[in-house]
Tab-separated table of C-alpha atoms in Angstrom:
chain	number	residue	atom	x	y	z
A	259	MET	CA	89.806	-92.789	-50.795
A	260	LYS	CA	90.103	-89.009	-51.027
A	261	ALA	CA	87.164	-88.526	-48.653
A	262	GLY	CA	88.661	-91.025	-46.229
A	263	ALA	CA	92.013	-89.251	-46.155
A	264	LEU	CA	90.259	-85.922	-45.678
A	265	GLU	CA	88.231	-87.402	-42.868
A	266	LEU	CA	91.412	-88.393	-41.073
A	267	GLY	CA	92.933	-84.970	-41.720
A	268	HIS	CA	89.794	-83.241	-40.508
A	269	ALA	CA	89.700	-85.261	-37.307
A	270	SER	CA	93.307	-84.484	-36.478
A	271	LYS	CA	92.733	-80.753	-37.103
A	272	VAL	CA	89.737	-80.629	-34.770
A	273	THR	CA	91.529	-82.347	-31.905
A	274	ALA	CA	94.712	-80.353	-32.469
A	275	THR	CA	93.321	-76.790	-32.395
A	276	VAL	CA	91.920	-76.898	-28.858
A	277	PRO	CA	95.108	-77.944	-26.955
A	278	GLN	CA	97.227	-75.702	-29.240
A	279	LYS	CA	95.302	-72.649	-28.110
A	280	GLY	CA	95.727	-73.756	-24.512
A	281	VAL	CA	99.468	-74.171	-24.952
A	282	ASN	CA	99.682	-70.737	-26.586
A	283	ARG	CA	97.864	-69.165	-23.686
A	284	GLY	CA	100.049	-71.008	-21.185
A	285	MET	CA	103.164	-69.750	-22.909
A	286	SER	CA	101.822	-66.192	-22.922
A	287	ILE	CA	101.195	-66.370	-19.172
A	288	LEU	CA	104.692	-67.758	-18.630
A	289	ASP	CA	105.996	-64.935	-20.834
A	290	LEU	CA	104.320	-62.350	-18.591
A	291	PHE	CA	105.694	-64.009	-15.478
A	292	LEU	CA	109.241	-64.092	-16.877
A	293	ARG	CA	108.987	-60.457	-17.896
A	294	ILE	CA	108.214	-59.461	-14.328
A	295	ILE	CA	111.244	-61.429	-13.123
A	296	VAL	CA	113.510	-59.650	-15.622
A	297	ILE	CA	112.136	-56.265	-14.522
A	298	ILE	CA	113.128	-57.043	-10.953
A	299	ALA	CA	116.543	-58.355	-12.030
A	300	THR	CA	117.529	-55.408	-14.237
A	301	LEU	CA	116.109	-52.810	-11.851
A	302	GLY	CA	118.029	-54.442	-9.013
A	303	SER	CA	121.238	-54.349	-11.068
A	304	ALA	CA	120.786	-50.704	-11.989
A	305	ILE	CA	120.117	-49.675	-8.394
A	306	ALA	CA	122.954	-51.809	-7.007
A	307	MET	CA	125.436	-50.263	-9.421
A	308	GLY	CA	123.989	-46.773	-9.152
A	309	THR	CA	124.314	-46.529	-5.393
A	310	THR	CA	128.001	-47.372	-5.236
A	311	ASN	CA	129.990	-44.838	-3.312
A	312	GLU	CA	133.064	-45.795	-1.379
A	313	THR	CA	135.462	-43.350	0.237
A	314	LEU	CA	138.683	-44.648	1.690
A	315	PRO	CA	139.513	-43.310	5.172
A	316	PHE	CA	142.724	-41.560	4.106
A	317	PHE	CA	143.509	-38.846	1.616
A	318	THR	CA	146.420	-36.761	0.405
A	319	GLN	CA	146.539	-33.205	-0.852
A	320	PHE	CA	146.216	-34.211	-4.492
A	321	ILE	CA	144.305	-37.462	-4.686
A	322	ARG	CA	140.827	-38.194	-3.388
A	323	PHE	CA	140.404	-41.879	-2.662
A	324	ARG	CA	136.768	-42.167	-3.631
A	325	ALA	CA	135.090	-44.538	-6.063
A	326	LYS	CA	131.657	-44.152	-7.613
A	327	TYR	CA	130.008	-45.796	-10.577
A	328	SER	CA	130.241	-42.577	-12.568
A	329	ASP	CA	134.035	-42.590	-12.373
A	330	LEU	CA	134.081	-45.332	-14.979
A	331	PRO	CA	132.067	-44.546	-18.147
A	332	THR	CA	131.437	-48.251	-18.683
A	333	PHE	CA	129.563	-48.481	-15.393
A	334	THR	CA	127.538	-45.403	-16.311
A	335	PHE	CA	126.577	-47.129	-19.560
A	336	PHE	CA	125.659	-50.235	-17.525
A	337	VAL	CA	123.293	-48.282	-15.269
A	338	VAL	CA	121.721	-46.471	-18.243
A	339	ALA	CA	121.295	-49.705	-20.247
A	340	ASN	CA	119.662	-51.521	-17.323
A	341	ALA	CA	117.340	-48.569	-16.716
A	342	ILE	CA	116.295	-48.452	-20.386
A	343	VAL	CA	115.665	-52.203	-20.454
A	344	SER	CA	113.570	-52.020	-17.262
A	345	ALA	CA	111.486	-49.188	-18.687
A	346	TYR	CA	110.963	-51.094	-21.956
A	347	LEU	CA	109.896	-54.215	-20.058
A	348	VAL	CA	107.342	-52.275	-18.022
A	349	LEU	CA	105.900	-50.926	-21.271
A	350	SER	CA	105.898	-54.363	-22.880
A	351	LEU	CA	103.929	-55.862	-19.989
A	352	GLY	CA	100.832	-54.350	-21.585
A	353	MET	CA	101.678	-56.038	-24.877
A	354	SER	CA	102.195	-59.348	-23.112
A	355	ILE	CA	98.784	-59.131	-21.435
A	356	PHE	CA	97.285	-58.360	-24.849
A	357	HIS	CA	98.873	-61.567	-26.169
A	358	ILE	CA	97.305	-63.581	-23.362
A	359	MET	CA	93.884	-62.339	-24.369
A	360	ARG	CA	94.414	-62.605	-28.117
A	361	SER	CA	96.491	-65.682	-28.888
A	362	ARG	CA	96.235	-65.134	-32.615
A	363	ALA	CA	97.992	-61.756	-32.805
A	364	GLN	CA	100.875	-62.016	-35.268
A	365	ALA	CA	102.172	-58.576	-36.223
A	366	SER	CA	102.431	-57.511	-32.595
A	367	ARG	CA	104.286	-60.719	-31.722
A	368	ILE	CA	106.814	-60.062	-34.470
A	369	ALA	CA	107.288	-56.482	-33.216
A	370	LEU	CA	107.745	-57.853	-29.703
A	371	ILE	CA	110.390	-60.336	-30.911
A	372	PHE	CA	112.277	-57.537	-32.650
A	373	PHE	CA	112.252	-55.252	-29.615
A	374	ASP	CA	113.110	-58.124	-27.284
A	375	ALA	CA	116.131	-59.029	-29.424
A	376	ALA	CA	117.290	-55.403	-29.612
A	377	MET	CA	116.891	-54.862	-25.862
A	378	MET	CA	118.695	-58.130	-25.188
A	379	ALA	CA	121.604	-56.881	-27.291
A	380	LEU	CA	121.688	-53.620	-25.302
A	381	LEU	CA	121.584	-55.467	-21.993
A	382	THR	CA	124.315	-57.886	-23.093
A	383	ALA	CA	126.508	-55.004	-24.229
A	384	GLY	CA	126.206	-53.225	-20.875
A	385	ALA	CA	126.658	-56.373	-18.825
A	386	SER	CA	129.683	-57.724	-20.702
A	387	ALA	CA	131.458	-54.358	-20.893
A	388	SER	CA	131.066	-54.021	-17.116
A	389	ALA	CA	132.192	-57.621	-16.685
A	390	ALA	CA	135.402	-56.812	-18.563
A	391	ILE	CA	136.051	-53.797	-16.333
A	392	VAL	CA	135.230	-55.753	-13.156
A	393	TYR	CA	137.623	-58.505	-14.230
A	394	LEU	CA	140.285	-55.881	-14.796
A	395	ALA	CA	139.595	-54.373	-11.372
A	396	HIS	CA	140.006	-57.770	-9.747
A	397	LYS	CA	143.068	-58.998	-11.591
A	398	GLY	CA	144.745	-55.978	-13.128
A	399	ASN	CA	146.988	-56.296	-16.148
A	400	THR	CA	150.748	-56.449	-16.020
A	401	LYS	CA	151.365	-55.682	-19.684
A	402	ALA	CA	149.318	-52.500	-19.655
A	403	ASN	CA	150.491	-51.611	-16.148
A	404	TRP	CA	146.946	-51.443	-14.816
A	405	PHE	CA	146.690	-51.942	-11.077
A	406	PRO	CA	143.889	-54.127	-9.612
A	407	ILE	CA	141.907	-51.607	-7.606
A	408	CYS	CA	139.849	-54.209	-5.737
A	409	GLN	CA	142.587	-54.528	-3.187
A	410	GLN	CA	141.829	-50.989	-2.047
A	411	TYR	CA	138.164	-50.446	-2.887
A	412	ASP	CA	136.766	-53.618	-1.411
A	413	SER	CA	133.067	-52.865	-0.994
A	414	PHE	CA	132.927	-51.014	-4.321
A	415	CYS	CA	134.263	-54.124	-6.024
A	416	HIS	CA	131.819	-56.413	-4.232
A	417	ARG	CA	128.856	-54.226	-5.117
A	418	THR	CA	129.757	-53.920	-8.793
A	419	SER	CA	130.443	-57.641	-9.143
A	420	GLY	CA	127.138	-58.500	-7.505
A	421	SER	CA	125.135	-56.169	-9.714
A	422	LEU	CA	126.335	-58.059	-12.777
A	423	VAL	CA	124.482	-61.187	-11.677
A	424	GLY	CA	121.017	-59.677	-12.110
A	425	SER	CA	121.923	-58.477	-15.581
A	426	PHE	CA	123.146	-61.857	-16.740
A	427	ILE	CA	120.042	-63.581	-15.397
A	428	GLY	CA	118.038	-61.051	-17.409
A	429	ILE	CA	119.916	-61.957	-20.588
A	430	ILE	CA	119.164	-65.674	-20.216
A	431	ILE	CA	115.488	-64.996	-19.558
A	432	PHE	CA	115.344	-62.703	-22.597
A	433	ILE	CA	116.488	-65.605	-24.787
A	434	LEU	CA	113.650	-67.678	-23.300
A	435	LEU	CA	111.187	-64.850	-24.006
A	436	VAL	CA	112.198	-64.720	-27.672
A	437	LEU	CA	111.877	-68.510	-27.857
A	438	PHE	CA	108.344	-68.451	-26.397
A	439	SER	CA	107.220	-65.678	-28.715
A	440	ALA	CA	108.610	-67.515	-31.743
A	441	VAL	CA	107.005	-70.844	-30.777
A	442	ALA	CA	103.680	-69.114	-30.141
A	443	LEU	CA	104.002	-67.426	-33.526
A	444	SER	CA	104.620	-70.669	-35.388
A	445	ARG	CA	101.677	-72.522	-33.864
A	446	ARG	CA	98.135	-71.797	-34.777
B	7	MET	CA	95.931	-71.186	-61.849
B	8	ASP	CA	93.168	-69.537	-59.827
B	9	SER	CA	90.380	-71.379	-61.609
B	10	LYS	CA	92.245	-74.642	-61.149
B	11	SER	CA	92.439	-74.103	-57.385
B	12	LYS	CA	88.781	-73.104	-57.227
B	13	SER	CA	87.660	-76.228	-59.031
B	14	HIS	CA	89.803	-78.236	-56.615
B	15	GLU	CA	87.973	-76.565	-53.733
B	16	THR	CA	84.480	-77.326	-54.943
B	17	ALA	CA	85.312	-80.954	-55.695
B	18	ILE	CA	86.481	-81.559	-52.143
B	19	ASN	CA	83.495	-79.705	-50.624
B	20	ILE	CA	80.958	-81.895	-52.388
B	21	SER	CA	82.569	-85.142	-51.246
B	22	GLU	CA	82.777	-83.822	-47.671
B	23	THR	CA	79.086	-82.942	-47.366
B	24	GLU	CA	78.095	-86.298	-48.810
B	25	SER	CA	80.163	-88.498	-46.528
B	26	ASN	CA	80.311	-86.644	-43.181
B	27	LYS	CA	76.910	-85.705	-41.933
B	28	GLY	CA	77.550	-85.480	-38.223
B	29	LYS	CA	80.497	-83.065	-38.410
B	30	SER	CA	80.116	-79.334	-39.033
B	31	THR	CA	80.567	-78.320	-42.630
B	32	ALA	CA	82.133	-74.979	-41.750
B	33	ALA	CA	85.203	-76.609	-40.257
B	34	ALA	CA	85.325	-78.983	-43.199
B	35	THR	CA	85.380	-76.132	-45.696
B	36	ILE	CA	88.162	-74.428	-43.735
B	37	VAL	CA	90.168	-77.654	-43.899
B	38	ALA	CA	89.383	-77.944	-47.598
B	39	THR	CA	90.474	-74.408	-48.460
B	40	THR	CA	93.801	-74.665	-46.653
B	41	LYS	CA	94.549	-77.930	-48.366
B	42	ALA	CA	93.534	-76.585	-51.776
B	43	ILE	CA	95.843	-73.521	-51.944
B	44	PRO	CA	98.840	-74.450	-54.097
B	45	HIS	CA	102.148	-74.045	-52.331
B	46	ASN	CA	104.023	-71.804	-54.725
B	47	GLN	CA	101.276	-69.163	-54.608
B	48	LYS	CA	101.758	-68.572	-50.880
B	49	GLY	CA	105.505	-69.235	-50.753
B	50	GLY	CA	106.528	-66.302	-52.944
B	51	TRP	CA	107.347	-63.682	-50.349
B	52	ARG	CA	108.599	-66.311	-47.930
B	53	ARG	CA	111.124	-67.454	-50.501
B	54	GLY	CA	112.246	-63.856	-51.034
B	55	VAL	CA	112.740	-63.404	-47.300
B	56	ALA	CA	114.669	-66.693	-47.178
B	57	ILE	CA	116.978	-65.615	-50.001
B	58	PHE	CA	117.624	-62.298	-48.278
B	59	ASP	CA	118.272	-64.230	-45.052
B	60	PHE	CA	120.900	-66.327	-46.869
B	61	ILE	CA	122.631	-63.235	-48.292
B	62	LEU	CA	122.624	-61.631	-44.844
B	63	ARG	CA	124.180	-64.762	-43.395
B	64	LEU	CA	127.041	-64.496	-45.894
B	65	CYS	CA	127.585	-60.841	-44.933
B	66	GLY	CA	127.554	-61.763	-41.249
B	67	LEU	CA	130.080	-64.520	-41.920
B	68	VAL	CA	132.417	-62.030	-43.603
B	69	ALA	CA	132.053	-59.556	-40.724
B	70	ALA	CA	132.605	-62.092	-37.927
B	71	LEU	CA	135.540	-63.726	-39.693
B	72	ALA	CA	137.135	-60.332	-40.363
B	73	ALA	CA	136.727	-59.367	-36.702
B	74	ALA	CA	138.253	-62.622	-35.449
B	75	THR	CA	141.225	-62.542	-37.786
B	76	THR	CA	141.921	-58.836	-37.301
B	77	MET	CA	142.015	-59.279	-33.545
B	78	GLY	CA	143.882	-62.549	-33.731
B	79	THR	CA	146.749	-61.200	-35.801
B	80	THR	CA	147.577	-58.262	-33.533
B	81	ASP	CA	151.180	-58.277	-32.474
B	82	GLU	CA	153.048	-55.066	-32.012
B	83	THR	CA	156.517	-54.781	-30.531
B	84	LEU	CA	157.875	-51.367	-29.746
B	85	PRO	CA	161.490	-50.820	-30.759
B	86	LEU	CA	162.573	-50.131	-27.171
B	87	PHE	CA	162.939	-52.371	-24.164
B	88	THR	CA	164.325	-52.284	-20.637
B	89	GLN	CA	165.451	-55.010	-18.308
B	90	PHE	CA	162.052	-55.334	-16.639
B	91	PHE	CA	159.447	-54.386	-19.237
B	92	GLN	CA	158.822	-55.944	-22.580
B	93	PHE	CA	157.029	-53.451	-24.772
B	94	GLU	CA	155.002	-55.965	-26.706
B	95	ALA	CA	151.258	-56.091	-27.122
B	96	SER	CA	149.168	-58.861	-28.583
B	97	TYR	CA	145.564	-59.902	-28.165
B	98	ASP	CA	146.168	-62.602	-25.583
B	99	ASP	CA	147.590	-60.124	-23.098
B	100	LEU	CA	144.037	-59.096	-22.280
B	101	PRO	CA	141.499	-61.840	-21.501
B	102	ALA	CA	138.666	-59.742	-22.907
B	103	PHE	CA	140.352	-59.816	-26.309
B	104	SER	CA	140.889	-63.578	-26.100
B	105	TYR	CA	137.169	-64.021	-25.395
B	106	PHE	CA	136.471	-61.683	-28.324
B	107	VAL	CA	138.453	-63.857	-30.737
B	108	VAL	CA	136.806	-67.038	-29.419
B	109	ALA	CA	133.272	-65.576	-29.599
B	110	ASN	CA	133.716	-64.296	-33.147
B	111	ALA	CA	135.277	-67.588	-34.245
B	112	ILE	CA	132.305	-69.491	-32.814
B	113	ALA	CA	129.907	-67.056	-34.524
B	114	SER	CA	131.637	-67.576	-37.899
B	115	GLY	CA	131.591	-71.356	-37.431
B	116	TYR	CA	127.886	-71.261	-36.557
B	117	LEU	CA	127.139	-69.153	-39.638
B	118	VAL	CA	128.988	-71.587	-41.893
B	119	LEU	CA	127.031	-74.507	-40.398
B	120	SER	CA	123.703	-72.673	-40.707
B	121	LEU	CA	124.143	-71.951	-44.426
B	122	PRO	CA	122.761	-75.402	-45.446
B	123	PHE	CA	119.754	-74.869	-43.145
B	124	SER	CA	119.168	-71.530	-44.849
B	125	ILE	CA	119.331	-73.131	-48.284
B	126	VAL	CA	116.811	-75.749	-47.156
B	127	CYS	CA	114.515	-72.924	-46.044
B	128	ILE	CA	114.821	-71.304	-49.480
B	129	VAL	CA	113.990	-74.547	-51.273
B	130	ARG	CA	111.096	-75.427	-48.954
B	131	PRO	CA	109.591	-72.171	-47.686
B	132	HIS	CA	107.027	-73.827	-45.422
B	133	LEU	CA	109.342	-75.648	-43.037
B	134	VAL	CA	108.706	-74.498	-39.486
B	135	GLY	CA	111.094	-76.645	-37.464
B	136	ALA	CA	114.271	-75.555	-39.238
B	137	ARG	CA	113.286	-71.896	-39.011
B	138	LEU	CA	112.570	-72.153	-35.311
B	139	VAL	CA	115.958	-73.779	-34.673
B	140	LEU	CA	117.689	-71.057	-36.695
B	141	LEU	CA	115.816	-68.340	-34.808
B	142	ILE	CA	116.797	-69.666	-31.393
B	143	LEU	CA	120.438	-70.196	-32.318
B	144	ASP	CA	120.545	-66.743	-33.934
B	145	THR	CA	119.243	-65.213	-30.709
B	146	VAL	CA	121.911	-66.994	-28.683
B	147	MET	CA	124.537	-65.813	-31.152
B	148	VAL	CA	123.307	-62.208	-30.810
B	149	ALA	CA	124.048	-62.426	-27.092
B	150	PHE	CA	127.413	-64.107	-27.663
B	151	THR	CA	128.687	-61.688	-30.287
B	152	THR	CA	127.420	-58.598	-28.488
B	153	ALA	CA	129.099	-59.772	-25.291
B	154	GLY	CA	132.475	-60.183	-27.006
B	155	ALA	CA	132.197	-56.912	-28.892
B	156	ALA	CA	131.124	-54.919	-25.832
B	157	ALA	CA	133.831	-56.352	-23.568
B	158	ALA	CA	136.502	-55.548	-26.166
B	159	ALA	CA	134.980	-52.091	-26.671
B	160	ALA	CA	135.202	-51.372	-22.933
B	161	ILE	CA	138.897	-52.311	-22.908
B	162	VAL	CA	139.563	-50.295	-26.092
B	163	TYR	CA	137.862	-47.241	-24.568
B	164	LEU	CA	140.037	-47.638	-21.502
B	165	ALA	CA	143.147	-48.002	-23.665
B	166	HIS	CA	142.281	-44.814	-25.537
B	167	ASN	CA	141.312	-42.653	-22.584
B	168	GLY	CA	142.692	-44.168	-19.397
B	169	ASN	CA	141.022	-43.514	-16.051
B	170	SER	CA	141.999	-41.040	-13.368
B	171	THR	CA	140.214	-42.630	-10.403
B	172	THR	CA	141.829	-46.012	-10.861
B	173	GLN	CA	145.122	-44.612	-12.142
B	174	TRP	CA	145.003	-46.671	-15.331
B	175	GLN	CA	147.158	-45.234	-18.085
B	176	ALA	CA	146.020	-44.877	-21.685
B	177	ILE	CA	148.249	-47.338	-23.512
B	178	CYS	CA	147.150	-46.262	-26.982
B	179	GLN	CA	149.633	-43.418	-26.880
B	180	GLN	CA	152.402	-45.992	-27.017
B	181	PHE	CA	150.862	-48.839	-28.999
B	182	GLY	CA	149.290	-46.923	-31.884
B	183	ASP	CA	149.001	-49.691	-34.484
B	184	PHE	CA	147.739	-52.203	-31.958
B	185	CYS	CA	144.992	-49.815	-30.885
B	186	GLN	CA	143.910	-49.123	-34.457
B	187	GLN	CA	143.697	-52.781	-35.393
B	188	VAL	CA	141.778	-53.654	-32.265
B	189	SER	CA	139.294	-50.796	-32.745
B	190	GLY	CA	138.636	-51.948	-36.320
B	191	ALA	CA	137.981	-55.482	-35.116
B	192	VAL	CA	135.453	-54.216	-32.530
B	193	VAL	CA	133.570	-52.265	-35.216
B	194	ALA	CA	133.375	-55.352	-37.454
B	195	SER	CA	132.036	-57.407	-34.550
B	196	PHE	CA	129.299	-54.870	-33.799
B	197	ILE	CA	128.261	-55.019	-37.468
B	198	ALA	CA	128.045	-58.804	-37.167
B	199	ALA	CA	125.857	-58.448	-34.044
B	200	VAL	CA	123.456	-56.104	-35.864
B	201	ILE	CA	123.277	-58.554	-38.772
B	202	PHE	CA	122.350	-61.302	-36.296
B	203	ILE	CA	119.468	-59.165	-34.999
B	204	PHE	CA	118.208	-58.728	-38.560
B	205	LEU	CA	118.450	-62.493	-39.070
B	206	VAL	CA	116.232	-62.984	-36.015
B	207	ILE	CA	113.660	-60.566	-37.439
B	208	PHE	CA	113.627	-62.313	-40.821
B	209	SER	CA	113.206	-65.728	-39.252
B	210	ALA	CA	110.333	-64.372	-37.140
B	211	LEU	CA	108.713	-62.808	-40.220
B	212	SER	CA	108.759	-66.066	-42.143
B	213	LEU	CA	107.309	-67.995	-39.195
B	214	ARG	CA	103.987	-66.262	-39.667
B	215	ARG	CA	101.068	-68.473	-40.539
B	216	HIS	CA	98.278	-67.080	-42.653
């Protein structure tokens, strides 16, 4: 009876290891592909926010009606965070290719999960802080007496709002990346 | 206990080579050795990691709950008023703060619900499905909590310093208590976000297969 049960167990192990390795490799390839998409998204966001520069066609003696991303420290943090995340992703492409070749690597997958989670937190911080400021620029706030500047700086507002989209797409894909790494880690 | 496991191994090997002649014996011995290792020998460090994970979840619960309640109970009224302005500040005057309270409340609720899952992982250190679910939900909660904390931090920075280009005044000079309470809540939320990242690492560590 013991030999029979072991026979069944043995058979299931033999048939299970071959497609498992294939699924692992497929997920690693998908991981690489998604990483390239996030690089494009975050780099696009950083460049879109970094090249904002709008000057209104009138000025007085005291006030210059010009808006750049560096006028708001939150937007500066957004550009820096997106740049750091893009650089990290370019460096982690090598690690991802290594995982395609060696599906059994464990310590490097755990390190990748940790860095992916940390970079996702950085990206989320930059994106949501900028989202709060963009919302304020669109709507203003009556209690704090903050005026909605989008009514004056139209193209600046459009550009900053649009650059948020790439960042948020990057966040969602990062969650998928962590999921794929974890599933690949738990299967053998 | 070692000799017991070894004798288990050899017993299985002999029956395998007798009954299965067509299949390779190397694979059979690999199957035999993995089945022969007793569970509590391999589950030692995994259980330790699971216990630490549980403790960290309790700390995260405290941090997220503190952040939500501190922000939710802000209500400062200045002792002066005019016909047009009401000098009153509470968290729902700014949508970023409302989202902050909601996000931290959801994070605390999730942590309370995930405590039984964590206990199950302590009791049975070799469960993979529960750990995977916890890892994914922890990752989503990292994003959620960090988003709330960062949005509130951006508004708090603006309230402290103002902005010359957009002509936004620094309201902290008037609403001192409100600003202090809100800044404390943001710090607590960032601590909760860092704890979530550590939870993700611990779940990933215990997903390793030897």
